[in-house]
Coordinates of C-alpha atoms in Angstrom, one line a residue:
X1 CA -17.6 18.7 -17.8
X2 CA -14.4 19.2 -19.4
X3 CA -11.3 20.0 -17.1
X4 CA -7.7 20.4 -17.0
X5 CA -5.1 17.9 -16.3
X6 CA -3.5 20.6 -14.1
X7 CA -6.6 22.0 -12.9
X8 CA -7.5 18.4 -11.7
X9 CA -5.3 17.0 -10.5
X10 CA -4.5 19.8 -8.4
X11 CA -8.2 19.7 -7.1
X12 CA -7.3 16.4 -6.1
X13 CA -4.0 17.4 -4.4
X14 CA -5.9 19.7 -2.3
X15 CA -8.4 17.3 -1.3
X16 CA -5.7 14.7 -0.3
X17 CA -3.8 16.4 1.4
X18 CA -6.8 19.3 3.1
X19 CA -9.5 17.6 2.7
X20 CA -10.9 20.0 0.2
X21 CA -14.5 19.2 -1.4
X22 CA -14.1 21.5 -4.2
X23 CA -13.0 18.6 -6.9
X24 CA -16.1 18.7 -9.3
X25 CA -18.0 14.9 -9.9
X26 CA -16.8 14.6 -13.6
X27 CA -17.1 11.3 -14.7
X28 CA -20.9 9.4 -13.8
X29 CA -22.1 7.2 -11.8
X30 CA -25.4 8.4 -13.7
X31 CA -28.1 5.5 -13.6
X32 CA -28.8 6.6 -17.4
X33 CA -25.1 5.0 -18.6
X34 CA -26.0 1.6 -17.6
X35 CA -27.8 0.1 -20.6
X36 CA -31.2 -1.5 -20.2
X37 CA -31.1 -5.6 -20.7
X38 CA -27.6 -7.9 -20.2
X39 CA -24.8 -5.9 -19.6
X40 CA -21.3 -7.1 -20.0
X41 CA -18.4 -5.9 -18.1
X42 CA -14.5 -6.3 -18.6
X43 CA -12.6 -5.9 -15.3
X44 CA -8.6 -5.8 -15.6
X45 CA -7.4 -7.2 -12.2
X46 CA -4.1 -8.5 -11.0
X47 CA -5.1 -10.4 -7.9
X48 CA -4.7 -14.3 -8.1
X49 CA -8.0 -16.2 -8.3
X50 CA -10.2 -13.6 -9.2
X51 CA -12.3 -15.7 -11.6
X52 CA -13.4 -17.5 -8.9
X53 CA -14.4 -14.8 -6.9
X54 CA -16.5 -13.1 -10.5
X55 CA -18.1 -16.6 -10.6
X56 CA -20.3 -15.8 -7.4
X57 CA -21.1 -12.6 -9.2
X58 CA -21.8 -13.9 -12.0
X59 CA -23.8 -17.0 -10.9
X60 CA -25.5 -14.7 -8.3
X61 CA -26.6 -11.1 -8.1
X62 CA -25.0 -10.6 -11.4
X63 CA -27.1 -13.3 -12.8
X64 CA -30.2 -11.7 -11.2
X65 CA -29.5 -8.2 -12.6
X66 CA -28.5 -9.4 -15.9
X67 CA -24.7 -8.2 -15.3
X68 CA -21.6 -10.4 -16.3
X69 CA -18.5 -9.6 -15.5
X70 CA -15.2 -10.9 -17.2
X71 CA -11.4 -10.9 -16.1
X72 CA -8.6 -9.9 -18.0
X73 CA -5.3 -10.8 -16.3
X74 CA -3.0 -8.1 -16.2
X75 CA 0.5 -7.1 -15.1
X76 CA 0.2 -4.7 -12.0
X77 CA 2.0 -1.5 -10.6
X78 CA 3.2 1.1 -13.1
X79 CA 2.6 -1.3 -16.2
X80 CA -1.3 -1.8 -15.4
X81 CA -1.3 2.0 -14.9
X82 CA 0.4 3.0 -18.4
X83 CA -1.7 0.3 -19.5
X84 CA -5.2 2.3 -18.3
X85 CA -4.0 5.5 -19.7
X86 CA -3.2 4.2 -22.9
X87 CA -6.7 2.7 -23.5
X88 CA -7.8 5.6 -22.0
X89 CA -6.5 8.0 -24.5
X90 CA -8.3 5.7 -27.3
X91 CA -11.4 5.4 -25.4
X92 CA -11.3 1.6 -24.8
X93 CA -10.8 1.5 -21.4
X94 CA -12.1 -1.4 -19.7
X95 CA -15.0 -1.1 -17.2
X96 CA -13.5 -1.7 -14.2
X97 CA -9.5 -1.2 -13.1
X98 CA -7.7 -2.8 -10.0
X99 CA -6.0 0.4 -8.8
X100 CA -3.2 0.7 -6.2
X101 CA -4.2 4.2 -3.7
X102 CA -1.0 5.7 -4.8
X103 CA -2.1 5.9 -8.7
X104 CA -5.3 7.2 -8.4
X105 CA -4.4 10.7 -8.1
X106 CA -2.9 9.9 -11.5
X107 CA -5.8 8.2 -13.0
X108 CA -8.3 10.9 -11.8
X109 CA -6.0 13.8 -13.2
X110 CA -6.0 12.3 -16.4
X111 CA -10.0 11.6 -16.1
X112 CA -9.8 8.1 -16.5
X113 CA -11.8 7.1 -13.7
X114 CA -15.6 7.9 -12.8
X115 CA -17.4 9.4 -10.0
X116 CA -19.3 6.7 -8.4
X117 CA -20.4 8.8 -5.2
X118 CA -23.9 7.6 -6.2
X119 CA -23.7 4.3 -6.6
X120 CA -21.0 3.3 -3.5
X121 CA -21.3 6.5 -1.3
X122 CA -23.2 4.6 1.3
X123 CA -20.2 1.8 2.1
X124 CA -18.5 4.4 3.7
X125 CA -18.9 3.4 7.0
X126 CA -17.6 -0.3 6.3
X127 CA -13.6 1.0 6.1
X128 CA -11.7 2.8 8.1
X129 CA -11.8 7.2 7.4
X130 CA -8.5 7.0 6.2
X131 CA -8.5 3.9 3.7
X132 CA -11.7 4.9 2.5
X133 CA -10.1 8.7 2.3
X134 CA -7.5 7.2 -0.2
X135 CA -10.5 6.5 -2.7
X136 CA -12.4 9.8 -2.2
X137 CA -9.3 12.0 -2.3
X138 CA -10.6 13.7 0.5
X139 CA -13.6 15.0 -1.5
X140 CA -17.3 14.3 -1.6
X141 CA -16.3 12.4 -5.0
X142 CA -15.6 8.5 -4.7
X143 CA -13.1 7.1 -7.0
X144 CA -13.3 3.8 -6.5
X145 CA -13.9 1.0 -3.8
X146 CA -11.0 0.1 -1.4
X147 CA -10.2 -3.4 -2.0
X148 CA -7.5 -4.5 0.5
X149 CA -5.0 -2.6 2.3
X150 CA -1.5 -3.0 3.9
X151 CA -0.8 -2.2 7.9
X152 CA 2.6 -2.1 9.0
X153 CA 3.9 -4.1 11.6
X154 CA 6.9 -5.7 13.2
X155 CA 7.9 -9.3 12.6
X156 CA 10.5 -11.2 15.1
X157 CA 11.6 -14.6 15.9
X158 CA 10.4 -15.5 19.4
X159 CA 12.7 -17.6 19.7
X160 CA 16.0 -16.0 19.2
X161 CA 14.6 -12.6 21.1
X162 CA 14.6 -15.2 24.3
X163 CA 17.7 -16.3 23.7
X164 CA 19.5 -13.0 23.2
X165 CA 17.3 -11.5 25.8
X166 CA 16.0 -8.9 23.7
X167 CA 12.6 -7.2 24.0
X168 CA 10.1 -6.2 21.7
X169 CA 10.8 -2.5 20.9
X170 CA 8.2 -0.1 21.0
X171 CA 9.6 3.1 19.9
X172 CA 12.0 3.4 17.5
X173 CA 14.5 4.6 19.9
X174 CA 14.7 0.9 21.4
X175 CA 14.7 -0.5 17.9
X176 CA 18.1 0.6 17.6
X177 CA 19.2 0.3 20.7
X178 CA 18.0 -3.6 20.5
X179 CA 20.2 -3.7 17.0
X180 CA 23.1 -2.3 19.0
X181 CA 22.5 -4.8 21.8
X182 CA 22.3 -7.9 19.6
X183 CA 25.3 -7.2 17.2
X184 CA 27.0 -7.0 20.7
X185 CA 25.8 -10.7 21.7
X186 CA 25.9 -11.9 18.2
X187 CA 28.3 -10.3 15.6
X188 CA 27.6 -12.7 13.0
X189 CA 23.6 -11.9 13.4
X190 CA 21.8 -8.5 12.1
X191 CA 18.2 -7.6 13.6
X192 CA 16.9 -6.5 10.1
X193 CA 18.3 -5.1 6.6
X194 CA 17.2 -1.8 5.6
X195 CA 16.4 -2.5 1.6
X196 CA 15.8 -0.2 -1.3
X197 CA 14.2 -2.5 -3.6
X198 CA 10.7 -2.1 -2.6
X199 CA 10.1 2.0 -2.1
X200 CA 6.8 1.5 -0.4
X201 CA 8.7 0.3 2.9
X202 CA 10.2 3.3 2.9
X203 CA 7.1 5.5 2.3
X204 CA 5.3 3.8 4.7
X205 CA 8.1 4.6 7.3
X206 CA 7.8 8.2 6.4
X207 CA 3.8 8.0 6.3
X208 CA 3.9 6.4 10.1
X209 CA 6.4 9.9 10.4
X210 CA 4.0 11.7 9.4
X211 CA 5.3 13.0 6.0
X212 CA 3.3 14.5 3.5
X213 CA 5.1 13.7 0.0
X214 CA 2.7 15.5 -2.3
X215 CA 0.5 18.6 -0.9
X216 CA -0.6 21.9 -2.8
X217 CA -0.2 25.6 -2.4
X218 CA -2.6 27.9 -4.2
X219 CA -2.5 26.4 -7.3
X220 CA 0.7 24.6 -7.5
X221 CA 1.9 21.2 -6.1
X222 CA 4.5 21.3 -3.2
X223 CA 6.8 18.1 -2.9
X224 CA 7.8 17.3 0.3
X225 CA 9.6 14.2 0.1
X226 CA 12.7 16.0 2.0
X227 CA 10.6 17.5 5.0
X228 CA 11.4 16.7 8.3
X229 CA 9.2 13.8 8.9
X230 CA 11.0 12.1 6.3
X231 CA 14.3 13.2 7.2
X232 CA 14.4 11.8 10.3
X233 CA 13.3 8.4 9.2
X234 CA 15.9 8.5 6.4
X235 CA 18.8 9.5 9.1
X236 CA 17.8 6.8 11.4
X237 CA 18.1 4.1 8.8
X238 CA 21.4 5.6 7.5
X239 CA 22.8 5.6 11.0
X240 CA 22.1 1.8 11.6
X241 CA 23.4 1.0 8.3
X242 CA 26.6 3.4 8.6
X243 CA 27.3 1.9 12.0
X244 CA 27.2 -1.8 10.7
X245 CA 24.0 -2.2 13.7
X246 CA 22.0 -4.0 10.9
X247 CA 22.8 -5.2 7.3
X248 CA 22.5 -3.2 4.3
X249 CA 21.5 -5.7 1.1
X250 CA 18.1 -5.5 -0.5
X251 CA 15.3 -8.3 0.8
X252 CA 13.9 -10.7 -1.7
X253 CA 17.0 -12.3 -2.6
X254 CA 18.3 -15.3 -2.2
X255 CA 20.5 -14.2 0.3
X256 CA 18.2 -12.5 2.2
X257 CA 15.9 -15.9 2.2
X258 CA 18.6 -18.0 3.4
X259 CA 19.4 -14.8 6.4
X260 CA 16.1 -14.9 7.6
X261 CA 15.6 -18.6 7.3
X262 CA 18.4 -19.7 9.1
X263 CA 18.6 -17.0 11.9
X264 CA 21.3 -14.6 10.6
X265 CA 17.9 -12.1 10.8
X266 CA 15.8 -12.2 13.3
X267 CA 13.4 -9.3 12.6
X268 CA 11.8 -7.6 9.9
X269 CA 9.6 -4.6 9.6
X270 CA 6.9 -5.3 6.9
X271 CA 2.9 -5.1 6.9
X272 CA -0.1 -7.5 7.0
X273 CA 0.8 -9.9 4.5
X274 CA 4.6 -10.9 5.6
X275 CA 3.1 -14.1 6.6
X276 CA 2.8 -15.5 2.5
X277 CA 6.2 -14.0 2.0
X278 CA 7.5 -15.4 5.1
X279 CA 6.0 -19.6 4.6
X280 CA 8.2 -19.3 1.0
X281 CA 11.1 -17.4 2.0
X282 CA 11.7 -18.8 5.3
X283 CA 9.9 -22.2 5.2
X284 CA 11.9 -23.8 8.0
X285 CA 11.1 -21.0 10.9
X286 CA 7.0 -21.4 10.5
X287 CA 6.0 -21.3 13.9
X288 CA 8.9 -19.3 15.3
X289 CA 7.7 -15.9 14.6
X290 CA 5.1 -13.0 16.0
X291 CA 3.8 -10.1 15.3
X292 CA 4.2 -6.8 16.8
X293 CA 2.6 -3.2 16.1
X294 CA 5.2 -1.2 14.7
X295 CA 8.1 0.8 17.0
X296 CA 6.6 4.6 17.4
X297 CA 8.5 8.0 17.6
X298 CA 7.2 8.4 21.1
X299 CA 5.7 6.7 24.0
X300 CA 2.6 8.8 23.4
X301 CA 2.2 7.8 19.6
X302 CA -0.3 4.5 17.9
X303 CA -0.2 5.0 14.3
X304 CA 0.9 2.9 11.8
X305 CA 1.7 3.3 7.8
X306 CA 0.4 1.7 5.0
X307 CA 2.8 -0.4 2.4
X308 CA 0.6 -1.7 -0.3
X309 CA -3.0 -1.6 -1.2
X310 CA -5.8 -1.6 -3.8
X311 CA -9.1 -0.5 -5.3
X312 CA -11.8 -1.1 -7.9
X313 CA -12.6 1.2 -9.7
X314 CA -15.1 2.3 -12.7
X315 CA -13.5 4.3 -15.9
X316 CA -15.0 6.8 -17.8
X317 CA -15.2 5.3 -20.7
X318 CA -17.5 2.4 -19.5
X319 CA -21.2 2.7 -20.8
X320 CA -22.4 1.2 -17.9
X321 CA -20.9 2.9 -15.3
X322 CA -23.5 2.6 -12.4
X323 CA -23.9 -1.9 -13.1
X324 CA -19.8 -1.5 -12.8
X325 CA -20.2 0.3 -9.4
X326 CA -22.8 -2.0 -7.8
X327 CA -20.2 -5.1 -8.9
X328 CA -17.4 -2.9 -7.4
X329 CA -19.4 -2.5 -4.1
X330 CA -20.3 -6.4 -4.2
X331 CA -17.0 -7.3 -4.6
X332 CA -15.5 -5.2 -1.7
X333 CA -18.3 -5.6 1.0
X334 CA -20.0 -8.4 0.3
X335 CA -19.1 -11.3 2.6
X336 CA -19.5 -14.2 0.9
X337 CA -17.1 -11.7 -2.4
X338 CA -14.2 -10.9 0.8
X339 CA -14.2 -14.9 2.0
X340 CA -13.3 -16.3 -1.0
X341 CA -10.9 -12.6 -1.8
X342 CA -9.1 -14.2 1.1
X343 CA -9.6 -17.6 0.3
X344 CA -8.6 -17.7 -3.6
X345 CA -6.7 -13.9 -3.4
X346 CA -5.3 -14.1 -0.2
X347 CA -6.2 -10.4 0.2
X348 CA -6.4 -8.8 3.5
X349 CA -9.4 -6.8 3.0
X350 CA -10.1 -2.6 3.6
X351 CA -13.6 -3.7 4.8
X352 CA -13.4 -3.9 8.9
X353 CA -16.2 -6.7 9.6
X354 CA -14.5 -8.9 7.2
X355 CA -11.3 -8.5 9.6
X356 CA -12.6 -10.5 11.5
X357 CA -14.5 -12.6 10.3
X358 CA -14.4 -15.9 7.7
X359 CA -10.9 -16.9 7.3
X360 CA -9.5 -14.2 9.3
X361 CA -11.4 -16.5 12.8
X362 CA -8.0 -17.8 13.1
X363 CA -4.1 -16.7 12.4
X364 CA -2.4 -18.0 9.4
X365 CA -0.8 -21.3 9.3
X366 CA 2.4 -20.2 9.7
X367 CA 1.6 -17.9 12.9
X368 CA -0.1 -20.9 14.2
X369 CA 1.5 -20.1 17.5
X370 CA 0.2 -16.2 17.6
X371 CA -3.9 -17.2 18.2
X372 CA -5.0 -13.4 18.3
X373 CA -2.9 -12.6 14.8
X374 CA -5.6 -10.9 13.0
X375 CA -7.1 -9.7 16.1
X376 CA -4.3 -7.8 16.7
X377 CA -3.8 -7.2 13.0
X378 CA -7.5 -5.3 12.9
X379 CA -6.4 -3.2 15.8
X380 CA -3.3 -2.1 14.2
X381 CA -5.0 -1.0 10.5
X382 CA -7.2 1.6 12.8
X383 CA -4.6 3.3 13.4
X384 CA -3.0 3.8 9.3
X385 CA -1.6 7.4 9.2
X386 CA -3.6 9.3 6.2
X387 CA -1.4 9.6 3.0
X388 CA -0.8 12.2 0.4
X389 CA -0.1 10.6 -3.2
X390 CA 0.8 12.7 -6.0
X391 CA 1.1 12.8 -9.8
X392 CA 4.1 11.1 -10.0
X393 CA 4.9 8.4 -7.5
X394 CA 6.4 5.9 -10.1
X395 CA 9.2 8.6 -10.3
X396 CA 10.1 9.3 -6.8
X397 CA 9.9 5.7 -6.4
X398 CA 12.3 4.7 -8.7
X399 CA 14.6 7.7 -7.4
X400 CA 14.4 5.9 -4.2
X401 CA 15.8 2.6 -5.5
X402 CA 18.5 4.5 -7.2
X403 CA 19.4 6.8 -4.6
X404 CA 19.2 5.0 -1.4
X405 CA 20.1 1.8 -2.9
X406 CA 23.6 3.2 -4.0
X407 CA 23.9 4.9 -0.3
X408 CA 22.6 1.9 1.1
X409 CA 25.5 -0.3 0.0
X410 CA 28.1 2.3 0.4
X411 CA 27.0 2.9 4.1
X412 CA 26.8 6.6 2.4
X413 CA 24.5 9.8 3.3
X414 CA 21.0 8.9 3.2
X415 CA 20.0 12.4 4.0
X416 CA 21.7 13.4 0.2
X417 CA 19.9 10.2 -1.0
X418 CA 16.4 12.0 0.1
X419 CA 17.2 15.2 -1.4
X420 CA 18.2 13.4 -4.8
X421 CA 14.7 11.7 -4.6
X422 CA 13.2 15.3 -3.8
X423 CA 15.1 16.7 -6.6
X424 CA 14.1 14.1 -9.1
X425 CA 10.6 14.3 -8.7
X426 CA 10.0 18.5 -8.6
X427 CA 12.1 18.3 -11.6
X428 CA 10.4 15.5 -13.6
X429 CA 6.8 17.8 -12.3
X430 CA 7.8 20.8 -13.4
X431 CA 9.1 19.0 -17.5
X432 CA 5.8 17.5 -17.3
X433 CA 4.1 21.4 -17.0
X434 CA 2.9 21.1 -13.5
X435 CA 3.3 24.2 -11.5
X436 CA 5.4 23.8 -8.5
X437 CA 6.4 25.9 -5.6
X438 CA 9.7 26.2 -4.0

């Protein structure tokens, strides 16, 4: 049935953030748009090693439902996603699309991707409610398949905490008062950087907050990058950096390799996968860090966000919609598919039993010293705060890099820095002809 980019994508708005059901099933995971006989599939994918992974498919159940399924490389973030919507607009659309949570609310609004409630509906109860929400939008129509996901956490140097006699904060409150405490001890040393060169650190900061950037009223989107949630995780950061408690240049650099490497940082807040960043950046302190949940607003609190993550999911342009969802399914929840994901990928899957289990029996190399690393790691992803993606992320996320990176090196307001990042993404709504209330 033929809808509305506005109508839409506000139907998916709702559904994110209220859990709405009304979002009609328009594309199909109708049985009668997979072709009878072989049936080929093109999947564009990002993740490393993937051809492996297709090869079990395809030399397996793929084989003995006459469904092959080939790989096409691509670019990922907002490229792969401009990518989709240009084939899209031509109808040549691949199959199947690696799609990060925050750009399905864009996909869907443009009807790009497929309904594939019938096909996947019943893998609901192998990922957590608010992973798999991210793929439903909150509605009785699924989107796509979670693939992998993202829990925050807290990395420190176990060493240099006993040194400096520092504890593990659990609340934010002693995150910065352990900041304070070791520039005190150690001038020279900073407990972290707060960066502006990845904006989902930051939004998963304000998603553990509790912020809800994109919501909708009536019919109309309502941004709320500048509520309070986010406000107070903004002022926090701008007080440590103002304050000279922790350092103020971007990670990823060559600088901030050498800090972390060498001791001059001794903490970092990232999420699941720090330890592959960690073995290249900091090659010579393997073995000297742990892994923490992540510091809460109160004592009372266990919730964590989510930086990065990824689907599959099946376009509406493929003919064979319903073969694409059962390789989707396969891929995501099969266990021999999500051993060699983490194998070959080095994913950390959405599914829960594949948490623990294959190679996630025992920690990373470079957390050899941390036995229950994944353990602790499954226990953590319960607890990911729900989140509220809207039509235009790649916007406020670039405002974020511009805004908080300027403030960020000139120890500036990072309370004006949010409300640039608000501004710049209610205005770029309403140019695009989205309605949006005040």
């Amino acid at each position: 049935m033929p809808i509305t980019k506005h109508s839409r994508l506000v139907a998916s708005t709702v559904a994110v953030a209220l859990g709405a059901t009304a979002l009609a099933a328009c594309g199909s995971g109708d049985d009668s748009k997979a072709a009878s006989g072989p049936v080929s599939l093109t999947y564009w994918t990002w993740t490393p090693g993937m051809d492996k992974v297709v090869d079990l498919w395809n030399k397996g159940p793929g084989k003995k439902d006459q469904i092959t399924v080939t790989v096409k490389k691509q670019a990922s973030g907002d490229t792969l996603v401009t990518k989709i919507l240009t084939a899209h607009k031509a109808k040549k659309a691949p199959d199947l699309v690696q799609a990060e949570y925050q750009a399905l609310p864009t996909l869907v609004s443009n009807d790009a991707l497929a309904d594939i409630s019938k096909e996947v509906g019943d893998a609901k109860g192998k990922f957590a409610s608010g992973v798999w929400q991210q793929t439903t939008l909150g509605t009785d129509a699924v989107y796509a398949v979670p693939q992998d996901i993202g829990p925050m956490m807290f990395y420190y140097r176990e060493d240099l905490f006993k040194k400096y006699g520092l504890t593990v904060p659990t609340t934010w409150e002693q995150f910065a008062e352990t900041a304070r405490a070791l520039k005190k001890k150690a001038p020279d040393t900073d407990l972290t950087t707060f960066s502006a060169n990845d904006s989902g650190l930051f939004a998963g900061l304000a998603q553990q907050a509790g912020a809800k950037w994109w919501t909708t009223s009536g019919e109309k989107w309502k941004v709320g990058i500048d509520d309070a949630a986010t406000r107070k995780v903004a002022t926090f950061w701008g007080d440590l950096v103002k304050d000279g408690s922790i350092d103020n240049q971007p990670m990823y650099t060559p600088a901030w390799n050498k800090a972390i490497d060498t001791g001059k940082q001794i903490a970092w807040v990232s999420a699941v996968w720090a330890p592959g960043t960690l073995t290249t950046a900091a090659p010579d302190t393997e073995g000297k860090w742990a892994m923490a949940p992540l510091p809460q607003w109160s004592d009372s609190q266990d919730v964590t966000g989510s930086w990065g993550g990824s689907s599959t999911a099946v376009t509406t342009d493929s003919p064979h919609q319903a073969a694409a969802a059962k390789f989707a399914a396969w891929l995501n929840t099969d266990g021999d598919a999500l051993n060699a994901l983490a194998k070959d990928s080095g994913i950390y899957p959405a599914s829960t039993s594949a948490q623990l289990s294959g190679a996630f029996t025992t920690p990373p190399a470079y957390f050899s010293n941390q036995p229950d690393f994944y353990t602790k790691a499954a226990e953590i992803a319960k607890t990911t705060a729900p989140a509220a993606w809207g039509p235009n992320v790649n916007v406020a996320y670039t405002s974020f890099k511009d805004a908080f990176g300027a403030a960020a090196k000139n120890k500036s307001d990072f309370a004006a820095a949010l409300k640039t990042m608000q501004d710049a993404t209610v205005t770029d709504m309403k140019k695009q002809g989205f309605g949006v209330s005040e």
